[in-house]
Short mmCIF file of C-alpha atoms in Angstrom, two decimals:
data_model
loop_
_atom_site.label_atom_id
_atom_site.label_comp_id
_atom_site.label_asym_id
_atom_site.label_seq_id
_atom_site.Cartn_x
_atom_site.Cartn_y
_atom_site.Cartn_z
CA MET E 1 83.84 39.56 116.73
CA ASN E 2 86.01 40.02 119.80
CA PHE E 3 87.03 43.36 121.29
CA ASP E 4 90.02 43.88 123.57
CA LEU E 5 91.01 46.99 125.51
CA LYS E 6 94.76 47.30 125.82
CA THR E 7 97.19 49.85 127.21
CA LEU E 8 99.14 50.68 124.09
CA GLU E 9 101.33 53.65 123.26
CA LEU E 10 101.94 54.45 119.62
CA ALA E 11 105.49 53.11 119.86
CA ALA E 12 104.25 49.71 121.10
CA ALA E 13 101.50 49.62 118.49
CA ALA E 14 104.14 49.31 115.78
CA SER E 15 104.95 45.84 117.14
CA GLU E 16 101.36 44.61 117.06
CA LYS E 17 100.89 41.89 114.45
CA CYS E 18 97.65 42.56 112.60
CA ASP E 19 96.16 42.98 109.17
CA LEU E 20 95.37 46.64 109.71
CA LEU E 21 96.71 49.19 112.16
CA ILE E 22 94.79 52.45 112.42
CA ALA E 23 96.55 55.26 114.26
CA LEU E 24 94.12 58.00 115.30
CA ILE E 25 95.97 61.32 115.06
CA PRO E 26 94.19 64.11 116.96
CA GLU E 27 94.63 67.86 116.81
CA GLY E 28 97.71 68.96 118.73
CA PHE E 29 99.45 65.63 118.10
CA LYS E 30 102.87 65.53 119.77
CA PRO E 31 105.07 62.95 118.04
CA GLY E 32 107.51 60.75 119.91
CA LYS E 33 110.65 59.18 118.50
CA ASP E 34 109.07 55.91 117.37
CA SER E 35 108.57 54.96 113.73
CA LEU E 36 104.82 55.62 113.57
CA SER E 37 105.16 59.03 115.20
CA THR E 38 107.90 59.94 112.76
CA LEU E 39 105.76 58.89 109.79
CA ALA E 40 102.79 60.86 111.06
CA ALA E 41 104.87 63.96 111.83
CA GLN E 42 106.43 63.94 108.36
CA ALA E 43 103.08 63.45 106.66
CA LEU E 44 101.54 66.31 108.62
CA LYS E 45 104.51 68.58 107.91
CA ASN E 46 104.38 67.89 104.16
CA GLY E 47 100.62 68.28 103.92
CA ASP E 48 99.97 64.64 103.02
CA LEU E 49 97.90 64.19 106.18
CA ALA E 50 95.56 66.44 108.15
CA THR E 51 94.10 65.96 111.62
CA LYS E 52 90.58 66.77 110.41
CA ALA E 53 88.34 63.81 111.20
CA GLY E 54 88.40 61.33 108.34
CA LYS E 55 91.48 62.63 106.53
CA ASN E 56 93.87 59.72 106.12
CA LEU E 57 97.06 58.38 104.61
CA GLN E 58 97.23 54.66 103.85
CA LEU E 59 100.57 52.81 103.89
CA TYR E 60 101.61 49.29 102.99
CA GLN E 61 104.35 47.38 104.82
CA ALA E 62 105.70 50.52 106.43
CA PRO E 63 109.28 50.17 107.75
CA ALA E 64 109.58 49.00 111.37
CA VAL E 65 105.84 48.33 111.60
CA ALA E 66 104.54 44.78 112.07
CA ALA E 67 101.11 45.48 110.58
CA ARG E 68 100.73 44.73 106.90
CA ARG E 69 98.65 47.84 106.30
CA VAL E 70 98.68 51.12 108.22
CA ILE E 71 96.23 53.98 108.13
CA LEU E 72 97.23 57.30 109.68
CA LEU E 73 93.80 58.76 110.40
CA GLY E 74 92.87 62.26 111.44
CA ALA E 75 90.71 62.22 114.57
CA GLY E 76 89.78 65.88 114.90
CA ASP E 77 89.37 66.95 118.51
CA GLY E 78 89.48 63.34 119.73
CA ALA E 79 85.85 63.41 120.89
CA GLY E 80 83.48 60.52 120.25
CA ARG E 81 81.73 62.15 117.30
CA ALA E 82 85.01 62.88 115.51
CA VAL E 83 86.40 59.39 116.19
CA ARG E 84 83.25 57.76 114.83
CA GLN E 85 83.28 59.96 111.74
CA ALA E 86 86.96 59.19 111.15
CA LEU E 87 86.63 55.40 111.43
CA LEU E 88 83.55 55.24 109.24
CA ALA E 89 85.49 57.19 106.59
CA VAL E 90 87.87 54.21 106.30
CA GLY E 91 85.11 51.64 106.74
CA GLY E 92 85.99 49.97 103.45
CA ALA E 93 89.43 49.00 104.76
CA ILE E 94 87.93 47.71 108.02
CA LYS E 95 85.34 45.61 106.17
CA ALA E 96 87.77 44.28 103.54
CA PRO E 97 87.91 40.45 103.34
CA GLN E 98 91.64 40.42 104.14
CA THR E 99 91.08 42.32 107.42
CA LYS E 100 90.73 39.74 110.16
CA ARG E 101 92.55 41.50 112.99
CA VAL E 102 92.60 45.25 113.40
CA VAL E 103 94.33 47.44 115.98
CA ILE E 104 92.95 50.92 116.69
CA CYS E 105 95.49 53.05 118.51
CA PHE E 106 94.84 56.48 120.01
CA ALA E 107 97.94 58.59 119.38
CA GLY E 108 97.10 61.19 121.98
CA ALA E 109 94.68 62.25 124.67
CA MET E 110 91.06 61.33 124.07
CA GLN E 111 87.75 61.52 125.86
CA ALA E 112 86.33 58.37 127.48
CA GLY E 113 83.40 58.49 125.07
CA ALA E 114 85.82 58.18 122.16
CA VAL E 115 86.68 54.61 123.18
CA SER E 116 83.02 53.59 123.09
CA ALA E 117 82.59 55.41 119.79
CA ALA E 118 85.56 53.57 118.29
CA VAL E 119 84.16 50.17 119.25
CA GLN E 120 80.75 50.98 117.80
CA ALA E 121 82.18 52.48 114.59
CA VAL E 122 84.31 49.39 113.89
CA ALA E 123 81.26 47.16 114.39
CA GLU E 124 79.09 49.37 112.19
CA ALA E 125 81.68 49.49 109.42
CA SER E 126 82.20 45.72 109.39
CA TYR E 127 78.57 44.61 109.79
CA VAL E 128 77.29 42.04 107.28
CA TYR E 129 73.77 40.59 107.06
CA THR E 130 73.85 36.89 106.20
CA THR E 131 70.74 35.16 107.57
CA THR E 132 68.74 34.70 104.37
CA LYS E 133 71.62 34.61 101.87
CA SER E 134 72.89 31.28 100.55
CA LYS E 135 76.19 32.62 99.25
CA VAL E 136 77.66 35.53 101.15
CA GLU E 137 80.93 36.33 102.83
CA ALA E 138 80.31 36.72 106.55
CA ARG E 139 82.09 39.39 108.54
CA SER E 140 85.80 38.72 108.08
CA LEU E 141 86.94 40.85 111.02
CA SER E 142 87.29 38.58 114.05
CA ARG E 143 89.25 40.68 116.53
CA CYS E 144 89.63 44.38 117.25
CA VAL E 145 92.17 45.67 119.76
CA VAL E 146 91.53 49.17 121.03
CA GLY E 147 94.82 50.62 122.24
CA VAL E 148 94.79 53.56 124.64
CA PRO E 149 97.66 55.40 126.39
CA SER E 150 96.05 54.50 129.72
CA ALA E 151 93.10 52.23 130.50
CA SER E 152 92.35 54.22 133.64
CA GLY E 153 88.92 55.81 133.42
CA VAL E 154 87.96 54.27 130.07
CA GLN E 155 87.17 50.65 131.02
CA GLU E 156 83.53 51.47 131.72
CA ALA E 157 83.17 53.32 128.43
CA PHE E 158 84.74 50.38 126.62
CA ASP E 159 82.37 47.92 128.31
CA THR E 160 79.40 50.09 127.40
CA GLY E 161 80.54 50.30 123.79
CA VAL E 162 80.91 46.53 123.52
CA ALA E 163 77.47 45.94 125.05
CA LEU E 164 75.96 48.48 122.68
CA VAL E 165 77.43 46.60 119.74
CA SER E 166 75.62 43.49 120.98
CA GLY E 167 72.35 45.39 121.38
CA VAL E 168 72.53 47.33 118.14
CA GLU E 169 73.42 44.24 116.10
CA PHE E 170 70.57 42.28 117.71
CA ALA E 171 68.21 45.07 116.64
CA ARG E 172 69.73 45.30 113.16
CA GLU E 173 69.46 41.55 112.65
CA TRP E 174 65.74 41.42 113.41
CA GLY E 175 65.05 44.66 111.59
CA ASN E 176 66.77 43.34 108.47
CA ARG E 177 65.07 39.95 108.37
CA PRO E 178 62.33 39.61 105.74
CA ALA E 179 58.81 39.51 107.14
CA ASN E 180 58.46 35.77 106.56
CA HIS E 181 61.57 35.27 108.69
CA ALA E 182 60.45 37.71 111.37
CA THR E 183 56.82 36.93 112.08
CA PRO E 184 55.27 37.92 115.44
CA THR E 185 55.89 34.35 116.64
CA LEU E 186 59.55 34.40 115.58
CA LEU E 187 59.99 37.82 117.16
CA ALA E 188 58.59 36.43 120.40
CA ASP E 189 61.01 33.51 120.16
CA ALA E 190 63.87 35.99 119.80
CA ALA E 191 62.68 37.75 122.96
CA LYS E 192 62.64 34.43 124.81
CA THR E 193 66.35 33.92 124.05
CA LEU E 194 67.06 37.11 126.00
CA ALA E 195 65.68 35.46 129.14
CA LYS E 196 68.86 33.36 129.19
CA LEU E 197 70.73 36.50 130.22
CA PRO E 198 70.97 37.46 133.91
CA ARG E 199 68.03 39.27 135.50
CA ILE E 200 65.84 39.11 132.37
CA GLN E 201 62.44 37.45 132.24
CA CYS E 202 60.14 37.04 129.24
CA LYS E 203 56.43 36.40 129.00
CA VAL E 204 54.51 36.09 125.73
CA HIS E 205 50.75 36.68 125.45
CA GLY E 206 48.80 35.17 122.53
CA PRO E 207 45.51 36.24 120.91
CA ALA E 208 43.33 34.73 123.67
CA GLU E 209 45.18 36.57 126.44
CA VAL E 210 45.12 39.83 124.48
CA ALA E 211 41.37 39.44 123.95
CA ARG E 212 40.84 38.87 127.69
CA LEU E 213 42.79 42.07 128.37
CA GLY E 214 40.31 43.94 126.17
CA MET E 215 42.90 45.19 123.68
CA GLY E 216 40.35 45.86 120.95
CA ALA E 217 42.56 48.25 118.96
CA PHE E 218 45.48 45.81 118.84
CA LEU E 219 43.17 42.94 117.90
CA ALA E 220 41.60 45.01 115.11
CA VAL E 221 44.95 45.55 113.37
CA ALA E 222 45.81 41.83 113.53
CA ARG E 223 42.45 40.63 112.15
CA GLY E 224 43.49 40.62 108.50
CA SER E 225 46.54 38.42 108.96
CA GLU E 226 46.91 34.65 109.19
CA GLU E 227 49.90 35.18 111.50
CA PRO E 228 48.76 35.23 115.15
CA LEU E 229 49.60 38.33 117.14
CA ARG E 230 51.96 38.32 120.11
CA LEU E 231 52.25 40.68 123.06
CA ILE E 232 55.83 40.35 124.28
CA GLU E 233 56.59 41.33 127.87
CA LEU E 234 60.23 41.58 128.96
CA ARG E 235 61.48 42.48 132.42
CA TYR E 236 64.97 43.40 133.53
CA ASN E 237 65.21 43.42 137.34
CA GLY E 238 68.43 45.16 138.31
CA ALA E 239 67.23 47.20 141.29
CA ALA E 240 65.11 46.69 144.40
CA LYS E 241 61.60 45.36 143.79
CA ASP E 242 60.02 48.53 145.16
CA LYS E 243 61.84 50.76 142.67
CA ALA E 244 59.49 51.87 139.89
CA PRO E 245 60.54 50.59 136.49
CA ILE E 246 60.98 52.46 133.24
CA VAL E 247 58.73 50.98 130.57
CA LEU E 248 59.79 50.82 126.93
CA VAL E 249 57.06 50.13 124.36
CA GLY E 250 58.14 49.16 120.85
CA LYS E 251 55.88 49.10 117.80
CA GLY E 252 56.09 45.58 116.32
CA ILE E 253 54.28 45.64 112.98
CA THR E 254 56.30 42.88 111.34
CA PHE E 255 54.89 43.83 107.95
CA ASP E 256 52.64 46.72 107.02
CA THR E 257 50.69 46.57 103.76
CA GLY E 258 48.52 49.44 104.96
CA GLY E 259 45.58 47.06 105.32
CA ILE E 260 42.47 48.01 103.33
CA SER E 261 44.03 51.48 102.91
CA ILE E 262 46.75 49.66 101.01
CA LYS E 263 50.10 51.27 100.33
CA PRO E 264 51.54 51.86 96.83
CA ALA E 265 53.71 49.01 95.55
CA ALA E 266 56.87 51.11 95.28
CA GLU E 267 59.18 50.45 98.22
CA MET E 268 56.50 48.47 100.06
CA ASP E 269 59.22 45.89 100.75
CA GLU E 270 60.68 48.37 103.22
CA MET E 271 57.63 47.90 105.41
CA LYS E 272 59.40 44.90 106.93
CA PHE E 273 61.20 47.65 108.88
CA ASP E 274 57.93 48.71 110.54
CA MET E 275 58.92 46.62 113.56
CA CYS E 276 62.17 48.49 114.19
CA GLY E 277 60.71 50.01 117.35
CA ALA E 278 60.21 46.47 118.64
CA ALA E 279 63.69 45.48 117.47
CA SER E 280 65.20 48.41 119.36
CA VAL E 281 63.49 47.31 122.59
CA LEU E 282 64.93 43.80 122.14
CA GLY E 283 68.33 45.34 121.43
CA VAL E 284 68.16 47.41 124.62
CA PHE E 285 67.47 44.29 126.67
CA ARG E 286 70.35 42.53 124.95
CA ALA E 287 72.66 45.32 126.12
CA LEU E 288 71.12 45.43 129.62
CA GLY E 289 71.79 41.72 130.02
CA GLU E 290 75.44 42.44 129.50
CA LEU E 291 75.82 45.71 131.40
CA GLN E 292 73.70 44.74 134.43
CA PRO E 293 72.87 48.30 135.62
CA GLU E 294 70.97 48.84 138.86
CA ILE E 295 67.61 49.73 137.36
CA ASN E 296 64.28 48.05 136.64
CA VAL E 297 63.06 48.06 133.05
CA VAL E 298 59.94 46.62 131.40
CA GLY E 299 59.76 46.10 127.65
CA LEU E 300 56.41 45.73 125.86
CA VAL E 301 56.14 44.76 122.21
CA PRO E 302 52.71 44.47 120.54
CA ALA E 303 53.60 42.42 117.44
CA CYS E 304 51.36 41.63 114.46
CA GLU E 305 51.00 42.08 110.71
CA ASN E 306 48.73 44.61 109.01
CA MET E 307 47.15 42.73 106.07
CA PRO E 308 44.09 43.30 103.81
CA ASP E 309 42.07 40.10 103.75
CA GLY E 310 38.30 39.64 104.10
CA ARG E 311 38.43 39.85 107.89
CA ALA E 312 40.52 43.02 107.94
CA VAL E 313 39.26 46.10 109.75
CA LYS E 314 37.69 48.65 107.37
CA PRO E 315 37.86 52.44 107.16
CA GLY E 316 34.97 53.75 109.23
CA ASP E 317 34.92 50.83 111.66
CA VAL E 318 34.83 51.74 115.35
CA VAL E 319 36.81 49.69 117.88
CA THR E 320 37.14 49.85 121.65
CA SER E 321 40.62 50.13 123.09
CA MET E 322 41.80 48.58 126.37
CA SER E 323 41.30 51.97 128.03
CA GLY E 324 37.59 51.90 127.11
CA GLN E 325 37.96 54.77 124.66
CA THR E 326 36.47 54.17 121.22
CA ILE E 327 38.32 54.85 117.99
CA GLU E 328 36.98 55.45 114.49
CA ILE E 329 39.52 53.90 112.13
CA LEU E 330 39.55 56.40 109.28
CA ASN E 331 42.72 55.01 107.74
CA THR E 332 43.86 51.43 108.31
CA ASP E 333 47.43 52.44 107.43
CA ALA E 334 47.58 54.39 110.67
CA GLU E 335 47.80 51.08 112.52
CA GLY E 336 50.91 51.64 114.63
CA ARG E 337 49.14 54.00 117.00
CA LEU E 338 46.36 51.43 117.41
CA VAL E 339 48.65 48.68 118.68
CA LEU E 340 50.63 51.16 120.76
CA CYS E 341 47.63 52.71 122.50
CA ASP E 342 46.64 49.37 124.06
CA ALA E 343 50.24 48.64 125.05
CA LEU E 344 50.50 52.07 126.66
CA THR E 345 47.35 51.37 128.67
CA TYR E 346 48.82 48.02 129.72
CA ALA E 347 52.06 49.78 130.76
CA ALA E 348 50.25 51.67 133.54
CA ARG E 349 49.86 48.47 135.59
CA PHE E 350 53.61 48.48 136.28
CA LYS E 351 53.32 51.88 138.01
CA PRO E 352 56.31 53.13 136.01
CA ALA E 353 58.60 56.03 136.74
CA ALA E 354 58.41 56.83 133.02
CA VAL E 355 57.11 55.35 129.78
CA VAL E 356 58.89 55.70 126.44
CA ASP E 357 57.37 54.35 123.25
CA ILE E 358 59.45 53.82 120.13
CA ALA E 359 57.85 53.55 116.70
CA THR E 360 58.34 53.96 112.98
CA LEU E 361 55.12 55.89 113.16
CA THR E 362 54.81 58.59 110.49
CA GLY E 363 56.18 59.57 107.12
CA ALA E 364 55.59 63.13 108.27
CA CYS E 365 58.46 62.80 110.74
CA VAL E 366 60.76 61.78 107.87
CA ILE E 367 59.79 64.96 106.02
CA ALA E 368 60.36 67.06 109.15
CA LEU E 369 63.68 65.65 110.37
CA GLY E 370 65.04 63.37 107.64
CA GLY E 371 67.36 60.58 108.70
CA VAL E 372 69.51 62.55 111.15
CA ARG E 373 67.39 62.94 114.28
CA SER E 374 64.49 60.95 115.68
CA GLY E 375 61.38 62.90 116.59
CA LEU E 376 60.82 63.33 120.34
CA PHE E 377 57.47 64.16 121.88
CA ALA E 378 56.99 64.31 125.66
CA ASN E 379 54.51 65.46 128.28
CA ASN E 380 57.29 65.91 130.83
CA ASP E 381 60.17 68.37 130.47
CA ALA E 382 62.57 66.46 132.70
CA LEU E 383 62.04 63.25 130.73
CA ALA E 384 62.47 65.07 127.42
CA THR E 385 65.70 66.69 128.59
CA ALA E 386 67.06 63.37 129.85
CA LEU E 387 66.36 61.68 126.51
CA GLN E 388 67.84 64.54 124.51
CA GLU E 389 71.02 64.56 126.58
CA ALA E 390 71.33 60.79 126.29
CA GLY E 391 70.93 61.01 122.53
CA GLU E 392 73.66 63.63 122.20
CA SER E 393 76.00 61.62 124.41
CA ALA E 394 75.34 58.41 122.47
CA GLN E 395 75.57 60.10 119.04
CA ASP E 396 72.01 58.95 118.45
CA PRO E 397 70.28 62.34 118.53
CA CYS E 398 66.63 63.28 118.70
CA TRP E 399 64.76 66.57 118.42
CA ARG E 400 61.85 67.65 120.58
CA MET E 401 58.64 68.45 118.74
CA PRO E 402 55.57 70.35 120.04
CA LEU E 403 52.53 68.79 121.70
CA ASP E 404 50.15 71.76 121.85
CA ASP E 405 46.59 70.72 122.67
CA ASP E 406 45.31 72.50 119.56
CA TYR E 407 46.92 69.79 117.42
CA ALA E 408 44.41 67.26 118.79
CA ASP E 409 41.41 69.06 117.26
CA GLY E 410 41.73 67.09 114.05
CA LEU E 411 41.24 63.80 115.91
CA LYS E 412 37.61 64.60 116.74
CA SER E 413 35.05 62.11 115.42
CA ASN E 414 31.28 62.19 114.97
CA PHE E 415 31.05 58.46 115.64
CA ALA E 416 33.66 57.64 118.31
CA ASP E 417 35.68 59.24 121.06
CA MET E 418 38.36 60.00 118.48
CA GLY E 419 39.54 59.23 114.97
CA ASN E 420 42.88 57.59 114.36
CA VAL E 421 44.10 60.23 111.91
CA ALA E 422 43.81 63.99 111.60
CA GLY E 423 44.87 64.81 108.05
CA ARG E 424 48.30 65.47 106.51
CA ALA E 425 49.21 68.70 108.26
CA GLY E 426 51.39 68.11 111.31
CA GLY E 427 50.95 64.36 110.90
CA SER E 428 53.71 63.30 113.29
CA ILE E 429 52.35 65.65 115.97
CA THR E 430 48.72 64.54 115.66
CA ALA E 431 49.88 60.91 115.86
CA ALA E 432 51.67 61.74 119.10
CA LYS E 433 48.57 63.54 120.39
CA PHE E 434 46.59 60.35 119.73
CA LEU E 435 49.04 58.33 121.84
CA GLN E 436 49.01 60.94 124.59
CA LYS E 437 45.33 60.16 125.21
CA TYR E 438 46.38 56.78 126.62
CA VAL E 439 49.07 57.74 129.15
CA GLY E 440 47.16 59.94 131.56
CA GLU E 441 49.50 61.70 134.01
CA LEU E 442 52.38 59.26 133.60
CA PRO E 443 55.69 60.83 132.51
CA TRP E 444 55.69 59.78 128.85
CA ALA E 445 57.78 60.26 125.76
CA HIS E 446 57.30 59.11 122.19
CA LEU E 447 60.19 58.58 119.77
CA ASP E 448 59.17 58.62 116.12
CA ILE E 449 62.02 56.77 114.40
CA ALA E 450 60.53 56.52 110.91
CA GLY E 451 63.46 58.48 109.48
CA THR E 452 66.28 56.96 111.52
CA ALA E 453 65.45 53.26 111.97
CA TRP E 454 66.59 52.21 108.50
CA LYS E 455 68.25 53.44 105.34
CA GLY E 456 67.01 52.99 101.80
CA GLY E 457 68.71 52.80 98.43
CA ALA E 458 72.09 51.12 98.00
CA ALA E 459 72.65 51.22 101.77
CA LYS E 460 69.25 49.67 102.51
CA GLY E 461 69.12 48.15 105.95
CA SER E 462 68.32 48.62 109.61
CA THR E 463 70.47 51.06 111.58
CA GLY E 464 69.76 49.70 115.08
CA ARG E 465 68.71 53.16 116.25
CA PRO E 466 67.71 54.29 118.83
CA VAL E 467 69.30 51.51 120.94
CA GLY E 468 72.23 53.78 121.77
CA LEU E 469 70.00 56.62 122.96
CA LEU E 470 67.82 54.35 125.09
CA VAL E 471 70.69 52.45 126.71
CA GLN E 472 72.47 55.70 127.57
CA TYR E 473 69.26 57.09 129.05
CA LEU E 474 68.78 53.99 131.20
CA LEU E 475 72.41 54.03 132.35
CA ASN E 476 72.04 57.69 133.30
CA GLN E 477 68.89 56.91 135.26
CA ALA E 478 70.61 54.04 137.05
CA GLN E 479 73.17 56.55 138.33
CA VAL E 480 70.57 58.87 139.85
CA LYS E 481 70.25 58.38 143.60
CA PRO E 482 67.52 59.87 145.78
CA GLY E 483 68.35 63.49 146.54
CA LYS E 484 71.46 63.74 144.37
CA ALA E 485 73.15 62.40 141.28
CA GLU E 486 76.07 60.06 141.81
CA LYS E 487 78.34 58.09 139.54
CA ALA E 488 77.56 54.42 139.16
CA ALA E 489 79.65 51.97 141.13
CA LYS E 490 83.09 51.64 139.57
CA GLY E 491 83.23 48.95 136.95
CA LEU E 492 80.25 47.34 135.37
CA LYS E 493 79.15 43.94 136.65
CA GLU E 494 80.21 41.15 134.33
CA ALA E 495 77.32 39.33 132.70
CA LYS E 496 77.61 35.54 132.66
CA PRO E 497 74.71 34.38 130.49
CA ALA E 498 73.92 30.76 129.92
CA PRO E 499 75.52 29.35 126.76
CA ALA E 500 73.48 30.34 123.71
CA PRO E 501 72.31 27.73 121.21
CA ALA E 502 74.58 27.15 118.25
CA SER E 503 72.04 28.88 116.02
CA GLU E 504 72.50 32.11 117.94
CA ARG E 505 75.39 34.48 117.44
CA THR E 506 74.73 36.78 120.37
CA ALA E 507 77.34 38.65 122.37
CA GLN E 508 78.96 36.85 125.28
CA THR E 509 81.25 38.33 127.89
CA LYS E 510 84.62 36.98 128.90
CA PRO E 511 86.16 38.89 131.84
CA ALA E 512 89.92 39.40 132.13
CA ALA E 513 92.23 41.77 133.98
CA ALA E 514 92.17 45.23 132.39
CA LYS E 515 90.77 43.60 129.23
CA ARG E 516 87.43 42.45 128.00
CA ALA E 517 86.71 40.44 124.91
CA VAL E 518 83.17 40.14 123.64
CA LYS E 519 81.89 37.99 120.85
CA SER E 520 79.23 39.95 119.05
CA GLY E 521 76.95 39.44 116.10
CA SER E 522 73.42 38.53 115.21
CA VAL E 523 71.28 36.00 116.95
#
């Protein structure tokens, strides 16, 4: 799908030839004398339309309007959250098979973030998974024009929105793939494709290398599977070599049966989503390759399956982690923290400015926060604040949870330095306390995305979260200069990646004056 940013008043939008024209009508709308303004003003006056986000009036072949279908859509206060809510409310019309070209026109003043929100909402509404379906209609929408009264000050937001679409859809694609189409090896191959983008390097470690590193906890989880584990190491080098990187660690359990502590059969198919932390790290790098911010980032993905064969680790077994600390595995279904603890130890060698791990770690976090906010745990207040602010800005919110030392009492073991579980009470917190034992004094945060990474039921599928939060956080960090905060250099550098193989449908950039079209989709 291509996105274009265009200077477009409401009067000019009426001449745009498209299948669907959506006019976003904000609070305080001041109509002009053009046909669309007149229609909107009359509808508002007669009570057939309201400016509340999502309220809409749909028209067909409206007089003096080139578009076949028109939606007058309330946009609330014109902020990003309201614009996203409004566009998702008419998502059915955006996703309809007959909608191949859509024009989104802002009929009044809007915030810069609203442009990015509009791009992301259109992509979210029109997304279609096709990889393992033999007969399915692919996304019909091929072009979206975002019309704004003035492109001044919104180009960067537009570029960010388009790059986020690429990153989120990369993450959604790999999160949605069945486990036999997203093995650790295939996930590593997906990471290697990212190395074709500027400034990105990829290195993949196999079982022998992981054994030499002494990652006993990671190896223990992988023992029961015939699929070989992979430790994926991505690097984005956008700043000076001496600038400390931010390390992102994504849990990559490509399928989780629970191991010997096997899960119930109901909804076990959803455990293909247990690698959504890994998918989000890949999605972030996909977006970084396009945005090219001045920052250094390392991505680590410990990827394996958790299976219950004769070689599988057993409850009561004691393993030695890369840090040298021993762990009594009381429950083999608490495997995510075992692969993460070794990756967190490995992260220290990069001497990072901060470490953030992302994991579908605990059902307890789903009970605590549902599917609205990701759980945030941090040993550093500044890092926690930065992540929270990024989440609010990106409409990908999180909520900080406690890390009191008393919560770690339940991890005590009679036979090892610690157990890997501490009972049901406060389960998401005790899991975070386990991870904290492997980061030392490094500024560290843990995002438990078990409730936000995917949806169940009729809407079952990966959400691509928290790619938006993480990218916004990294962009904010790239703007911080020693001694003071400054805005990033005007305009984002255009990414010019090598041509992707025909089998990949990744986003590509195509620079143009005051306009940017990006082809997005799954890889």
